[in-house]
Short mmCIF file of C-alpha atoms in Angstrom, two decimals:
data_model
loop_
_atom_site.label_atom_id
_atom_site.label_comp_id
_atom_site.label_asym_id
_atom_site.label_seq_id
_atom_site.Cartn_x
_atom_site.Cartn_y
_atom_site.Cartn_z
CA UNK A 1078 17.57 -15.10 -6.48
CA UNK A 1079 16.48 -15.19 -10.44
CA UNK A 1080 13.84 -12.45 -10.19
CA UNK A 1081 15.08 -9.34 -9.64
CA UNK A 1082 12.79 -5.68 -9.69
CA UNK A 1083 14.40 -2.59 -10.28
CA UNK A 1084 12.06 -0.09 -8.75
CA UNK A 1085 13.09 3.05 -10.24
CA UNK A 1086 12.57 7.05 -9.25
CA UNK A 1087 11.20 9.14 -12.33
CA UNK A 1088 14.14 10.96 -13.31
CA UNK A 1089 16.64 10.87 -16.25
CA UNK A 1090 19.62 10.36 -14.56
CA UNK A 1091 17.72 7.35 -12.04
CA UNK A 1092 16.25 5.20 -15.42
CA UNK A 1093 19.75 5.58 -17.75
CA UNK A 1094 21.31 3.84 -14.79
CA UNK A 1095 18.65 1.23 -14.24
CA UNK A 1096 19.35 0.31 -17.84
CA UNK A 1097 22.85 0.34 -16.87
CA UNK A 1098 22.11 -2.61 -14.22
CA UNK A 1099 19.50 -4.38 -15.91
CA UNK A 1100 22.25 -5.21 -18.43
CA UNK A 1101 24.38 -6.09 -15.87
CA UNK A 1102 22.53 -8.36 -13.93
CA UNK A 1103 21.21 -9.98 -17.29
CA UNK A 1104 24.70 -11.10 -18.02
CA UNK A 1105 24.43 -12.75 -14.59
CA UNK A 1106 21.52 -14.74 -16.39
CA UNK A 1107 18.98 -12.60 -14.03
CA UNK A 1108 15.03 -12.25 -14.98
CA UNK A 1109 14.95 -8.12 -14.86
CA UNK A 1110 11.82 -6.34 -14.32
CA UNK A 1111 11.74 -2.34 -14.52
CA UNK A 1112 8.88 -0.54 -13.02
CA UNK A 1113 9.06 3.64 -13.29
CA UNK A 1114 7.31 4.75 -9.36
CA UNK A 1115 5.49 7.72 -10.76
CA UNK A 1116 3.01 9.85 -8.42
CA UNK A 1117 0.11 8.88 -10.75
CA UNK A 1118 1.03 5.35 -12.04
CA UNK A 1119 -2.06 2.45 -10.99
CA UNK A 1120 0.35 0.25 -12.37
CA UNK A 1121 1.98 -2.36 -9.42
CA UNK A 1122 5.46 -3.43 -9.10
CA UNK A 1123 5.32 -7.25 -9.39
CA UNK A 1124 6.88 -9.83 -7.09
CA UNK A 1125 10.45 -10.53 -7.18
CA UNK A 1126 13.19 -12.25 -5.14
CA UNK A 1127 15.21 -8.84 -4.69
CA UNK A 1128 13.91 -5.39 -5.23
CA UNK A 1129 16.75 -3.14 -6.40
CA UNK A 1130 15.69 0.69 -5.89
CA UNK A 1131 17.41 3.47 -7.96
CA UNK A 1132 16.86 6.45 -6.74
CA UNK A 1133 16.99 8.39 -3.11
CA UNK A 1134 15.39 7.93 -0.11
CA UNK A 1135 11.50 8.72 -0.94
CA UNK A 1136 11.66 5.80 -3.62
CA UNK A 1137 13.17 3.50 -1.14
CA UNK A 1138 10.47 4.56 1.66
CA UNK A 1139 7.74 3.85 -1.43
CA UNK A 1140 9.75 0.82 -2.29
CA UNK A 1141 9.57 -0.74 1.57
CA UNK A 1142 5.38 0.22 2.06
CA UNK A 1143 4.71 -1.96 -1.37
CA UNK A 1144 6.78 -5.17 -1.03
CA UNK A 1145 6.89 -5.16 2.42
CA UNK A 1146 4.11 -7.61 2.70
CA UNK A 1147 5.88 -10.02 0.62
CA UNK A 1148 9.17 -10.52 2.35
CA UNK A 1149 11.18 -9.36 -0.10
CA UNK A 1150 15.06 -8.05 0.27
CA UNK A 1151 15.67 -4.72 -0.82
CA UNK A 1152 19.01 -2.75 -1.31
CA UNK A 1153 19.07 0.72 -2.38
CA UNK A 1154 21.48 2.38 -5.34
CA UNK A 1155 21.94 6.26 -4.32
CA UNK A 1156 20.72 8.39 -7.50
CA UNK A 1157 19.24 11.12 -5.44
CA UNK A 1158 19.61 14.28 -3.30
CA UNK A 1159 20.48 12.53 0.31
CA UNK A 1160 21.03 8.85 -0.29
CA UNK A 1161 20.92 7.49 3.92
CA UNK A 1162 18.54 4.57 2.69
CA UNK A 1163 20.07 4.31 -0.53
CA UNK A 1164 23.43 4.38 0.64
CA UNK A 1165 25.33 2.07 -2.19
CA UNK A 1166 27.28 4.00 -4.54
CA UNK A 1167 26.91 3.66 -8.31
CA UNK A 1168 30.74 3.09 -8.34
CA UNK A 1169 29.82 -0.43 -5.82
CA UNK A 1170 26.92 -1.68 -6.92
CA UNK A 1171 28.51 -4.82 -8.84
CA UNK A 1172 30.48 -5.83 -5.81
CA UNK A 1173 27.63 -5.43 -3.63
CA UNK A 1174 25.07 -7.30 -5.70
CA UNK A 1175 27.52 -10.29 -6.86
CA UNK A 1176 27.94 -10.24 -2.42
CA UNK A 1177 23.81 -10.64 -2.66
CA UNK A 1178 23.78 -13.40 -4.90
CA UNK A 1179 26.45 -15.41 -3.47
CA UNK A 1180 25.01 -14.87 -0.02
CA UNK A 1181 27.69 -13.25 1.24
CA UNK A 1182 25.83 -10.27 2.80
CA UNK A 1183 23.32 -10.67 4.94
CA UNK A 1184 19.84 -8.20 5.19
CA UNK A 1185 19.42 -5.82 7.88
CA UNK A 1186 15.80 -6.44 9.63
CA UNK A 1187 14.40 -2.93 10.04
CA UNK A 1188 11.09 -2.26 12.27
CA UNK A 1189 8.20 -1.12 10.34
CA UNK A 1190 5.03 0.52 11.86
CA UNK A 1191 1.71 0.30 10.79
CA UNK A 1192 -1.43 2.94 11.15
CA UNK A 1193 -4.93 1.97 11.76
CA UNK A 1194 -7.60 4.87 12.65
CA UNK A 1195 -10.50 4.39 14.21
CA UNK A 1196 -13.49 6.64 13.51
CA UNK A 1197 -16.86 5.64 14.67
CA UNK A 1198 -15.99 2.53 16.20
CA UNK A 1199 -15.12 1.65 12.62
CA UNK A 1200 -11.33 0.45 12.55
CA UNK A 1201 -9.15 0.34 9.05
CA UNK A 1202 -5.86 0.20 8.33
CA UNK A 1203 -4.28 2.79 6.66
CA UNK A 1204 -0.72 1.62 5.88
CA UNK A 1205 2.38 0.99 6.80
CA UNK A 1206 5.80 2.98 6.60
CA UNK A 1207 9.40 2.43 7.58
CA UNK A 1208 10.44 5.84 9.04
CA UNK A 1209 7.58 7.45 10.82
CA UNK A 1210 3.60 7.68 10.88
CA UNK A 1211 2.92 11.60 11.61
CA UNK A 1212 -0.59 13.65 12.49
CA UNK A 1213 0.27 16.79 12.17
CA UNK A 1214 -1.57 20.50 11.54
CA UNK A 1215 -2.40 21.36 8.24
CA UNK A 1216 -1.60 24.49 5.82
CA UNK A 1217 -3.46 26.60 8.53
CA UNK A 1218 -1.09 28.19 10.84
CA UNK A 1219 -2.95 26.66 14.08
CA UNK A 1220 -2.07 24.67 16.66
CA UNK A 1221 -3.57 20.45 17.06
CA UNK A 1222 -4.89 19.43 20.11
CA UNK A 1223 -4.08 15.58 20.66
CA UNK A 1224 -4.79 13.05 23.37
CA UNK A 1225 -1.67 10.39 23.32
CA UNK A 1226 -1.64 6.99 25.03
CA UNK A 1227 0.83 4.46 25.48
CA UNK A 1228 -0.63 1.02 25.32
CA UNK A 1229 -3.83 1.95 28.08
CA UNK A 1230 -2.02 4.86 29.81
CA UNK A 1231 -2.84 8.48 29.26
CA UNK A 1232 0.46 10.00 28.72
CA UNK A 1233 -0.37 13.73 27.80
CA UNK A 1234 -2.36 16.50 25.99
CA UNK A 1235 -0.58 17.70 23.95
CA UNK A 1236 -1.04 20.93 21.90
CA UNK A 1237 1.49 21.91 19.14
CA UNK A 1238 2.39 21.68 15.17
CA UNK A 1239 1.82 17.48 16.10
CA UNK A 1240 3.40 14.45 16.91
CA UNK A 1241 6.38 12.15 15.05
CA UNK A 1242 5.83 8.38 15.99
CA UNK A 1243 8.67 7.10 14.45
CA UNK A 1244 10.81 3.56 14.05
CA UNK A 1245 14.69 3.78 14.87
CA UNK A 1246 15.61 3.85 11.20
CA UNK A 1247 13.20 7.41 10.87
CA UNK A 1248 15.31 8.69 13.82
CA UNK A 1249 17.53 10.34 10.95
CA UNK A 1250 14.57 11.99 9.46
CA UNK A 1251 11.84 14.22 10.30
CA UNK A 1252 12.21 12.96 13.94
CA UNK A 1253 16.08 14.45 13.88
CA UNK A 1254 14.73 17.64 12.72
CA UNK A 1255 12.19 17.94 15.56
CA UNK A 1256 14.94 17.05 18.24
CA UNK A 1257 14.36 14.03 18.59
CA UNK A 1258 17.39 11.17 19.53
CA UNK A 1259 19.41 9.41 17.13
CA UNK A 1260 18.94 5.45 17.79
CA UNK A 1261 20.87 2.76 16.51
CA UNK A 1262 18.15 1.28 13.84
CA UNK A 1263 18.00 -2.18 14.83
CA UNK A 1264 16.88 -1.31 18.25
CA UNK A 1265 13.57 -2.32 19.59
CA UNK A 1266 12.01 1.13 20.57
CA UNK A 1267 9.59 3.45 19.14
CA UNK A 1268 10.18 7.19 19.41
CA UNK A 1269 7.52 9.77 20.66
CA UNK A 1270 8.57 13.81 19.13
CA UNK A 1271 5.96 16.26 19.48
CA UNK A 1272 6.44 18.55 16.74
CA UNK A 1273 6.94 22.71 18.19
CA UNK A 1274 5.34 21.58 21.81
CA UNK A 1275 3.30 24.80 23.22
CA UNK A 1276 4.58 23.03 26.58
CA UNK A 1277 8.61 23.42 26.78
CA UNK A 1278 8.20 19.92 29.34
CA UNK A 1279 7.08 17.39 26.24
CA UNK A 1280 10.16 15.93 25.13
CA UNK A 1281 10.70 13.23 22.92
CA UNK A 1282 10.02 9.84 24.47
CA UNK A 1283 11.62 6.36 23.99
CA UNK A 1284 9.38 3.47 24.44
CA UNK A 1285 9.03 -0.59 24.30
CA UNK A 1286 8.46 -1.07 20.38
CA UNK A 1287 5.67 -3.62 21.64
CA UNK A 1288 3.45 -0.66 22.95
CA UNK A 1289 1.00 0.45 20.60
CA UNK A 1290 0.70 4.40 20.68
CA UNK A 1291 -3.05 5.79 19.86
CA UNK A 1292 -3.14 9.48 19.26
CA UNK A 1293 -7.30 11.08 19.50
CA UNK A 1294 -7.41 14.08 17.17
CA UNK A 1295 -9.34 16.68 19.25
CA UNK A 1296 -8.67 19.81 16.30
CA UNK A 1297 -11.78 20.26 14.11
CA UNK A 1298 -12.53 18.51 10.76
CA UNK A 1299 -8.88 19.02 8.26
CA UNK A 1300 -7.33 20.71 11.11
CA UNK A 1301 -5.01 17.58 11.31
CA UNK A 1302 -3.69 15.13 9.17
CA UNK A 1303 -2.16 11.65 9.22
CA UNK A 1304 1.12 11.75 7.21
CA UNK A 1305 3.14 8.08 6.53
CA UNK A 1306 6.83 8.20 5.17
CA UNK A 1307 6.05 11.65 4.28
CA UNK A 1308 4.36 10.38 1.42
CA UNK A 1309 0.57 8.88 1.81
CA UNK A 1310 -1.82 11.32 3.37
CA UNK A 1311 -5.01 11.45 5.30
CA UNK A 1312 -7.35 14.24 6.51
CA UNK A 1313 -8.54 13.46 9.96
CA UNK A 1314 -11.54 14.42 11.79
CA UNK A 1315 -12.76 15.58 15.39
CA UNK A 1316 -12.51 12.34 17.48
CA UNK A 1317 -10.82 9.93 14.98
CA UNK A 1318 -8.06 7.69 16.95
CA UNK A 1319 -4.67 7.14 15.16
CA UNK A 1320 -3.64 4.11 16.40
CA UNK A 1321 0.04 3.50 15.19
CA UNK A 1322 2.17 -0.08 16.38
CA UNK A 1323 4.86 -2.67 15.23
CA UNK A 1324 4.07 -3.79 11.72
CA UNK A 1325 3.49 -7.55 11.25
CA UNK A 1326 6.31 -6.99 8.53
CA UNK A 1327 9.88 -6.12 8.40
CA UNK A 1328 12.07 -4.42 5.71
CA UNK A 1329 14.77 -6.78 4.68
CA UNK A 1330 17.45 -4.29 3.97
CA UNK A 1331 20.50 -5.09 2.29
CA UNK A 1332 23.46 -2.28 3.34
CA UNK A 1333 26.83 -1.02 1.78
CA UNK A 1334 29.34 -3.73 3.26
CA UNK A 1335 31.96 -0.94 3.29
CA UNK A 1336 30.73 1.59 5.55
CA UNK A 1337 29.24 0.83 8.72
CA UNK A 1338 26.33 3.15 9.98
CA UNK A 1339 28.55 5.67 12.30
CA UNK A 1340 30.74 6.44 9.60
CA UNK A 1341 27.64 6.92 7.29
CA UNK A 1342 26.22 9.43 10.02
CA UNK A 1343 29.31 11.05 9.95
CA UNK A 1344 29.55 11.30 6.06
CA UNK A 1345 25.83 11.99 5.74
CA UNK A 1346 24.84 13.81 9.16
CA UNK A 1347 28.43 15.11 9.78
CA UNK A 1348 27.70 13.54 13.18
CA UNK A 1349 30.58 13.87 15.83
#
């Protein structure tokens, strides 16, 4: 590992300490490459052997859609609000990277989903994200109307704010919210919340992360959007299919050797 990428949030606080490591891990005799994720930047973040992100969680989710393609480890340094990606402390970040390079740690392989829609027979992918693909109601205080299937099987109509199809590791975030189940995030599931049900009987769901889950958007035209990580959006229209399944890709995901991930739920989550 020669090439590293610090892939930095756009804050003060986040870039004086990426200068702060880049320095460091030069010393290690380390090629260092900053890039600054702004909303607006067309710049990309080039290839690298290890992807260091500094920042919170929404840079890390950013971080994981634009190298996941490419294989690349990634371990996240906590310079934001919430830090359960990011989860290694500026006070361990030496430790934790000299424990990278010496191969001492080993990466966490974390599902990843990926979103195709369909819309006039015509079928493009959209993206891919690490916690959860969404479709949702927009600003509009209405209720969607969506038609979900498991694999072939129609599993329900469902009318509400939407539906969360999320990996394990997005069971800590908007899919917690929703009440939706906390699962261990190297399981192989995929998790089903609809989002304010009209129905009090649609729970959330577990299912075989080898289904692929297709959700018809029956609300008019920007009634109901397509939502990945939270971050990349999409307006759908009347009859466009969200089809939403395992990514072909995995986020490598280096994690804080000190604290396993019920103690961080209970630090983070105050769980139990």
């Amino acid at each position: 590992m020669n090439r590293v990428l610090l892939y930095v949030k756009d804050s003060p606080s986040a870039r004086e300490t990426a200068q702060e490591l880049a320095s460091f891990l030069k010393s290690l005799g380390k090629q260092v490459e900053i890039y600054i994720n702004r909303r607006d930047s067309k710049e990309k973040p080039k290839k690298a052997d290890l992807v260091v992100v500094v920042g919170g969680d929404g840079t890390f989710l950013s971080a994981a859609r634009s190298m996941a393609r490419y294989s690349i480890p990634i371990v996240g340094i906590n310079e934001g609000r919430f830090g359960f990606l990011t989860e290694v402390g500026k006070q361990e970040y030496k430790e934790v990277l000299i424990g990278i390079f010496e191969g001492r740690l080993v990466p966490q392989r974390r599902k990843m989903l990926a979103a195709y829609m369909i819309r006039r027979d015509k079928r493009k992918l959209i993206g891919y994200c690490l916690n959860d693909a969404v479709v949702s109601k927009g600003t509009i205080a209405r209720m969607v109307e969506l038609d979900v299937y498991a694999e072939d099987d129609y599993m329900l109509r469902l009318y509400g704010d939407g539906l969360i199809v999320s990996t394990p590791t997005g069971s800590t975030a908007y899919a917690l919210s929703a009440g939706g189940p906390i699962v261990y995030p190297l399981s192989e599931v995929i998790l089903l919340v609809p989002i304010c049900p009209h129905t009090l009987s649609n729970r959330p769901l577990v299912i075989p992360s080898h289904f692929s889950v297709r959700v018809v958007c029956l609300s008019p035209k920007r009634m109901a959007y397509l939502t990945l990580d939270g971050q990349r959006v999409l307006a759908l229209q009347k009859y466009d299919v969200v089809e939403i399944k395992n990514a072909p890709y995995e986020c490598l995901m280096y994690t804080s050797p000190h604290r396993g991930y019920f103690e961080i739920l209970k630090e983070k989550l105050r769980w139990g």
